[in-house]
Amino acid sequence: MREEPGLKTLFVTVRMKPEYRDQILKGALEDGRGSREDEPGCLRFDVIQDEKDPNTIYFYEVYRDDAALEAHRAAPHYPAWGNLPADWFVGQKAVVVRGTMIAPSVWRKRMAKPIT
């Protein structure tokens, strides 16, 4: 079986202090919007709210490759999230799990399309 490069994925857990929830959500949603609309190498950016704890959100992000992930961090919309004060969060700002997608194969078809 030929090995194919996998997409880079992030699963991010964010626990926020309730009094900063609106500002954090605004920044998170702006980062997600900009990522989806303005970054050709970002294939997915979901912001998910925990059903049991409204002060916990998750990001699920999929990038074409490491270069696309680095471009995300340099994008003009990133500071809307990246520059939020650390003391607005419970514990560390975010717990990030990095991975390489190995399924589903539908992503391979999307990767084959040229970026325009």
Short mmCIF file of N, CA and C in Angstrom, two decimals:
data_model
loop_
_atom_site.label_atom_id
_atom_site.label_comp_id
_atom_site.label_asym_id
_atom_site.label_seq_id
_atom_site.Cartn_x
_atom_site.Cartn_y
_atom_site.Cartn_z
N MET A 1 0.84 -1.18 0.00
CA MET A 1 0.00 0.00 0.00
C MET A 1 0.88 1.24 0.00
N ARG A 2 0.61 2.17 -0.90
CA ARG A 2 1.38 3.40 -0.98
C ARG A 2 0.96 4.36 0.14
N GLU A 3 1.94 4.90 0.82
CA GLU A 3 1.64 5.85 1.89
C GLU A 3 1.34 7.22 1.30
N GLU A 4 0.23 7.84 1.73
CA GLU A 4 -0.14 9.17 1.26
C GLU A 4 0.00 10.14 2.42
N PRO A 5 0.39 11.38 2.12
CA PRO A 5 0.50 12.34 3.21
C PRO A 5 -0.86 12.61 3.81
N GLY A 6 -0.92 12.70 5.12
CA GLY A 6 -2.18 12.99 5.80
C GLY A 6 -2.35 14.47 6.03
N LEU A 7 -3.57 14.88 6.17
CA LEU A 7 -3.87 16.27 6.49
C LEU A 7 -3.54 16.53 7.94
N LYS A 8 -3.18 17.74 8.24
CA LYS A 8 -2.87 18.13 9.61
C LYS A 8 -4.16 18.54 10.31
N THR A 9 -4.37 18.02 11.50
CA THR A 9 -5.59 18.31 12.24
C THR A 9 -5.25 18.82 13.63
N LEU A 10 -6.14 19.65 14.14
CA LEU A 10 -6.05 20.12 15.52
C LEU A 10 -7.41 19.90 16.17
N PHE A 11 -7.38 19.42 17.40
CA PHE A 11 -8.57 19.37 18.24
C PHE A 11 -8.22 20.16 19.48
N VAL A 12 -8.90 21.28 19.67
CA VAL A 12 -8.53 22.24 20.70
C VAL A 12 -9.66 22.34 21.72
N THR A 13 -9.31 22.25 23.00
CA THR A 13 -10.28 22.42 24.07
C THR A 13 -9.99 23.75 24.76
N VAL A 14 -11.04 24.55 24.92
CA VAL A 14 -10.91 25.87 25.52
C VAL A 14 -11.92 25.96 26.67
N ARG A 15 -11.41 26.28 27.86
CA ARG A 15 -12.28 26.49 29.01
C ARG A 15 -12.15 27.96 29.41
N MET A 16 -13.27 28.66 29.37
CA MET A 16 -13.23 30.10 29.59
C MET A 16 -13.94 30.50 30.87
N LYS A 17 -13.50 31.62 31.42
CA LYS A 17 -14.18 32.19 32.58
C LYS A 17 -15.49 32.81 32.07
N PRO A 18 -16.59 32.57 32.80
CA PRO A 18 -17.91 33.02 32.32
C PRO A 18 -17.99 34.51 32.00
N GLU A 19 -17.30 35.32 32.77
CA GLU A 19 -17.39 36.77 32.56
C GLU A 19 -16.71 37.24 31.26
N TYR A 20 -15.90 36.37 30.64
CA TYR A 20 -15.23 36.71 29.39
C TYR A 20 -15.77 35.91 28.20
N ARG A 21 -16.82 35.17 28.45
CA ARG A 21 -17.36 34.26 27.44
C ARG A 21 -17.69 34.97 26.13
N ASP A 22 -18.41 36.07 26.18
CA ASP A 22 -18.82 36.76 24.96
C ASP A 22 -17.62 37.23 24.13
N GLN A 23 -16.61 37.79 24.80
CA GLN A 23 -15.42 38.26 24.08
C GLN A 23 -14.64 37.10 23.48
N ILE A 24 -14.55 36.00 24.21
CA ILE A 24 -13.82 34.83 23.71
C ILE A 24 -14.54 34.22 22.52
N LEU A 25 -15.86 34.07 22.64
CA LEU A 25 -16.62 33.52 21.51
C LEU A 25 -16.52 34.42 20.28
N LYS A 26 -16.55 35.71 20.47
CA LYS A 26 -16.40 36.64 19.34
C LYS A 26 -15.07 36.40 18.64
N GLY A 27 -13.98 36.29 19.41
CA GLY A 27 -12.67 36.04 18.83
C GLY A 27 -12.58 34.68 18.16
N ALA A 28 -13.14 33.66 18.80
CA ALA A 28 -13.10 32.31 18.24
C ALA A 28 -13.88 32.22 16.93
N LEU A 29 -15.06 32.84 16.92
CA LEU A 29 -15.88 32.79 15.70
C LEU A 29 -15.24 33.58 14.57
N GLU A 30 -14.59 34.70 14.88
CA GLU A 30 -13.90 35.47 13.85
C GLU A 30 -12.72 34.69 13.29
N ASP A 31 -11.96 34.03 14.16
CA ASP A 31 -10.84 33.21 13.69
C ASP A 31 -11.34 32.09 12.80
N GLY A 32 -12.42 31.44 13.20
CA GLY A 32 -12.99 30.37 12.38
C GLY A 32 -13.49 30.88 11.04
N ARG A 33 -14.20 31.99 11.04
CA ARG A 33 -14.71 32.56 9.80
C ARG A 33 -13.57 32.91 8.85
N GLY A 34 -12.58 33.62 9.37
CA GLY A 34 -11.45 34.00 8.54
C GLY A 34 -10.70 32.79 8.00
N SER A 35 -10.55 31.79 8.82
CA SER A 35 -9.85 30.58 8.40
C SER A 35 -10.58 29.90 7.25
N ARG A 36 -11.89 29.74 7.39
CA ARG A 36 -12.68 29.08 6.35
C ARG A 36 -12.75 29.90 5.07
N GLU A 37 -12.90 31.21 5.20
CA GLU A 37 -13.13 32.05 4.03
C GLU A 37 -11.86 32.56 3.35
N ASP A 38 -10.79 32.75 4.12
CA ASP A 38 -9.61 33.44 3.59
C ASP A 38 -8.35 32.60 3.49
N GLU A 39 -8.39 31.37 3.96
CA GLU A 39 -7.20 30.52 3.93
C GLU A 39 -7.44 29.32 3.03
N PRO A 40 -6.85 29.32 1.84
CA PRO A 40 -7.06 28.19 0.93
C PRO A 40 -6.56 26.86 1.50
N GLY A 41 -5.60 26.89 2.39
CA GLY A 41 -5.07 25.66 2.97
C GLY A 41 -5.84 25.15 4.17
N CYS A 42 -6.82 25.93 4.64
CA CYS A 42 -7.68 25.49 5.74
C CYS A 42 -8.90 24.83 5.13
N LEU A 43 -9.06 23.54 5.38
CA LEU A 43 -10.16 22.78 4.79
C LEU A 43 -11.38 22.71 5.70
N ARG A 44 -11.16 22.95 7.00
CA ARG A 44 -12.28 22.89 7.94
C ARG A 44 -11.87 23.62 9.22
N PHE A 45 -12.82 24.36 9.78
CA PHE A 45 -12.60 25.00 11.08
C PHE A 45 -13.97 25.09 11.75
N ASP A 46 -14.22 24.18 12.67
CA ASP A 46 -15.48 24.14 13.39
C ASP A 46 -15.27 24.66 14.80
N VAL A 47 -16.24 25.42 15.30
CA VAL A 47 -16.28 25.85 16.70
C VAL A 47 -17.48 25.16 17.31
N ILE A 48 -17.24 24.37 18.34
CA ILE A 48 -18.26 23.50 18.93
C ILE A 48 -18.43 23.86 20.40
N GLN A 49 -19.66 24.03 20.84
CA GLN A 49 -19.91 24.31 22.25
C GLN A 49 -20.27 23.01 22.97
N ASP A 50 -19.69 22.81 24.12
CA ASP A 50 -19.99 21.64 24.95
C ASP A 50 -21.46 21.71 25.40
N GLU A 51 -22.17 20.61 25.29
CA GLU A 51 -23.60 20.59 25.66
C GLU A 51 -23.83 20.77 27.16
N LYS A 52 -22.90 20.30 27.97
CA LYS A 52 -23.09 20.35 29.42
C LYS A 52 -22.45 21.57 30.07
N ASP A 53 -21.47 22.16 29.40
CA ASP A 53 -20.76 23.30 29.97
C ASP A 53 -20.63 24.40 28.93
N PRO A 54 -21.46 25.44 29.01
CA PRO A 54 -21.43 26.50 28.00
C PRO A 54 -20.13 27.30 28.01
N ASN A 55 -19.31 27.11 29.01
CA ASN A 55 -18.03 27.81 29.09
C ASN A 55 -16.87 26.97 28.58
N THR A 56 -17.20 25.88 27.90
CA THR A 56 -16.19 25.05 27.24
C THR A 56 -16.56 24.96 25.76
N ILE A 57 -15.56 25.27 24.93
CA ILE A 57 -15.74 25.14 23.49
C ILE A 57 -14.58 24.32 22.94
N TYR A 58 -14.79 23.82 21.74
CA TYR A 58 -13.78 23.02 21.05
C TYR A 58 -13.62 23.56 19.64
N PHE A 59 -12.42 23.49 19.14
CA PHE A 59 -12.17 23.78 17.73
C PHE A 59 -11.75 22.47 17.08
N TYR A 60 -12.26 22.21 15.91
CA TYR A 60 -11.80 21.10 15.09
C TYR A 60 -11.32 21.72 13.79
N GLU A 61 -10.02 21.61 13.53
CA GLU A 61 -9.41 22.29 12.39
C GLU A 61 -8.68 21.27 11.51
N VAL A 62 -8.80 21.45 10.20
CA VAL A 62 -8.12 20.57 9.24
C VAL A 62 -7.37 21.45 8.25
N TYR A 63 -6.09 21.17 8.09
CA TYR A 63 -5.22 21.93 7.19
C TYR A 63 -4.58 20.99 6.18
N ARG A 64 -4.36 21.52 4.99
CA ARG A 64 -3.78 20.76 3.89
C ARG A 64 -2.41 20.18 4.26
N ASP A 65 -1.60 20.97 4.99
CA ASP A 65 -0.25 20.54 5.34
C ASP A 65 0.31 21.47 6.41
N ASP A 66 1.56 21.23 6.81
CA ASP A 66 2.19 22.07 7.84
C ASP A 66 2.29 23.52 7.40
N ALA A 67 2.55 23.76 6.12
CA ALA A 67 2.66 25.14 5.63
C ALA A 67 1.32 25.87 5.79
N ALA A 68 0.22 25.19 5.55
CA ALA A 68 -1.10 25.81 5.71
C ALA A 68 -1.37 26.13 7.17
N LEU A 69 -0.93 25.26 8.06
CA LEU A 69 -1.10 25.50 9.49
C LEU A 69 -0.28 26.71 9.92
N GLU A 70 0.93 26.83 9.43
CA GLU A 70 1.76 27.99 9.74
C GLU A 70 1.14 29.26 9.15
N ALA A 71 0.60 29.18 7.95
CA ALA A 71 -0.05 30.33 7.33
C ALA A 71 -1.25 30.78 8.17
N HIS A 72 -1.94 29.83 8.78
CA HIS A 72 -3.07 30.16 9.65
C HIS A 72 -2.62 31.06 10.79
N ARG A 73 -1.53 30.73 11.40
CA ARG A 73 -1.04 31.51 12.54
C ARG A 73 -0.57 32.90 12.14
N ALA A 74 -0.28 33.09 10.87
CA ALA A 74 0.17 34.39 10.37
C ALA A 74 -0.97 35.18 9.71
N ALA A 75 -2.16 34.62 9.65
CA ALA A 75 -3.28 35.27 8.96
C ALA A 75 -3.77 36.50 9.73
N PRO A 76 -4.29 37.50 9.03
CA PRO A 76 -4.72 38.73 9.68
C PRO A 76 -5.85 38.56 10.70
N HIS A 77 -6.66 37.52 10.57
CA HIS A 77 -7.76 37.31 11.52
C HIS A 77 -7.32 36.54 12.76
N TYR A 78 -6.14 35.93 12.74
CA TYR A 78 -5.70 35.09 13.87
C TYR A 78 -5.63 35.87 15.19
N PRO A 79 -5.17 37.12 15.21
CA PRO A 79 -5.11 37.84 16.49
C PRO A 79 -6.45 37.97 17.20
N ALA A 80 -7.57 37.90 16.47
CA ALA A 80 -8.88 37.96 17.11
C ALA A 80 -9.01 36.87 18.17
N TRP A 81 -8.33 35.75 17.95
CA TRP A 81 -8.28 34.66 18.93
C TRP A 81 -6.93 34.63 19.64
N GLY A 82 -5.88 34.69 18.87
CA GLY A 82 -4.53 34.49 19.41
C GLY A 82 -4.09 35.51 20.42
N ASN A 83 -4.62 36.72 20.36
CA ASN A 83 -4.18 37.78 21.26
C ASN A 83 -5.09 37.97 22.47
N LEU A 84 -6.03 37.08 22.68
CA LEU A 84 -6.89 37.21 23.86
C LEU A 84 -6.07 36.98 25.13
N PRO A 85 -6.35 37.73 26.20
CA PRO A 85 -5.57 37.61 27.43
C PRO A 85 -5.68 36.22 28.07
N ALA A 86 -4.57 35.70 28.52
CA ALA A 86 -4.53 34.37 29.14
C ALA A 86 -5.39 34.29 30.40
N ASP A 87 -5.54 35.40 31.11
CA ASP A 87 -6.30 35.33 32.37
C ASP A 87 -7.82 35.30 32.15
N TRP A 88 -8.28 35.30 30.90
CA TRP A 88 -9.70 35.12 30.60
C TRP A 88 -10.09 33.64 30.62
N PHE A 89 -9.11 32.77 30.72
CA PHE A 89 -9.33 31.33 30.57
C PHE A 89 -9.13 30.60 31.89
N VAL A 90 -9.73 29.43 31.99
CA VAL A 90 -9.54 28.55 33.15
C VAL A 90 -8.35 27.66 32.82
N GLY A 91 -7.31 27.73 33.64
CA GLY A 91 -6.09 26.96 33.34
C GLY A 91 -5.40 27.56 32.14
N GLN A 92 -4.76 26.70 31.37
CA GLN A 92 -4.09 27.21 30.17
C GLN A 92 -5.12 27.63 29.14
N LYS A 93 -4.73 28.52 28.24
CA LYS A 93 -5.66 29.09 27.26
C LYS A 93 -6.34 28.01 26.43
N ALA A 94 -5.58 27.02 25.99
CA ALA A 94 -6.14 25.96 25.15
C ALA A 94 -5.30 24.71 25.29
N VAL A 95 -5.97 23.58 25.26
CA VAL A 95 -5.29 22.30 25.21
C VAL A 95 -5.42 21.82 23.76
N VAL A 96 -4.29 21.63 23.11
CA VAL A 96 -4.27 21.31 21.68
C VAL A 96 -3.78 19.88 21.47
N VAL A 97 -4.55 19.12 20.73
CA VAL A 97 -4.16 17.79 20.31
C VAL A 97 -3.92 17.87 18.81
N ARG A 98 -2.67 17.58 18.39
CA ARG A 98 -2.33 17.59 16.97
C ARG A 98 -2.40 16.18 16.42
N GLY A 99 -2.84 16.08 15.17
CA GLY A 99 -2.92 14.76 14.56
C GLY A 99 -2.74 14.83 13.06
N THR A 100 -2.68 13.65 12.48
CA THR A 100 -2.63 13.51 11.03
C THR A 100 -3.82 12.66 10.63
N MET A 101 -4.67 13.19 9.77
CA MET A 101 -5.88 12.47 9.38
C MET A 101 -5.53 11.27 8.50
N ILE A 102 -6.10 10.14 8.85
CA ILE A 102 -5.89 8.94 8.05
C ILE A 102 -7.20 8.44 7.42
N ALA A 103 -8.34 8.97 7.86
CA ALA A 103 -9.64 8.63 7.29
C ALA A 103 -10.58 9.77 7.63
N PRO A 104 -11.57 10.08 6.87
CA PRO A 104 -12.05 9.38 5.69
C PRO A 104 -11.29 9.79 4.43
N SER A 105 -11.39 8.95 3.43
CA SER A 105 -10.65 9.18 2.19
C SER A 105 -11.23 10.31 1.35
N VAL A 106 -12.42 10.80 1.67
CA VAL A 106 -13.01 11.91 0.92
C VAL A 106 -12.07 13.11 0.89
N TRP A 107 -11.26 13.27 1.92
CA TRP A 107 -10.33 14.39 1.96
C TRP A 107 -9.27 14.27 0.88
N ARG A 108 -8.89 13.07 0.51
CA ARG A 108 -7.88 12.90 -0.53
C ARG A 108 -8.35 13.52 -1.85
N LYS A 109 -9.65 13.39 -2.13
CA LYS A 109 -10.20 13.99 -3.34
C LYS A 109 -10.11 15.51 -3.26
N ARG A 110 -10.41 16.07 -2.11
CA ARG A 110 -10.32 17.52 -1.95
C ARG A 110 -8.88 18.01 -2.03
N MET A 111 -7.94 17.20 -1.53
CA MET A 111 -6.52 17.58 -1.59
C MET A 111 -6.04 17.60 -3.01
N ALA A 112 -6.60 16.75 -3.85
CA ALA A 112 -6.13 16.63 -5.23
C ALA A 112 -6.52 17.86 -6.05
N LYS A 113 -7.51 18.60 -5.62
CA LYS A 113 -7.95 19.79 -6.34
C LYS A 113 -6.93 20.91 -6.12
N PRO A 114 -6.57 21.62 -7.16
CA PRO A 114 -5.62 22.73 -6.98
C PRO A 114 -6.24 23.87 -6.20
N ILE A 115 -5.42 24.55 -5.45
CA ILE A 115 -5.87 25.73 -4.71
C ILE A 115 -5.93 26.90 -5.69
N THR A 116 -7.06 27.58 -5.69
CA THR A 116 -7.20 28.74 -6.59
C THR A 116 -7.42 30.00 -5.80
#
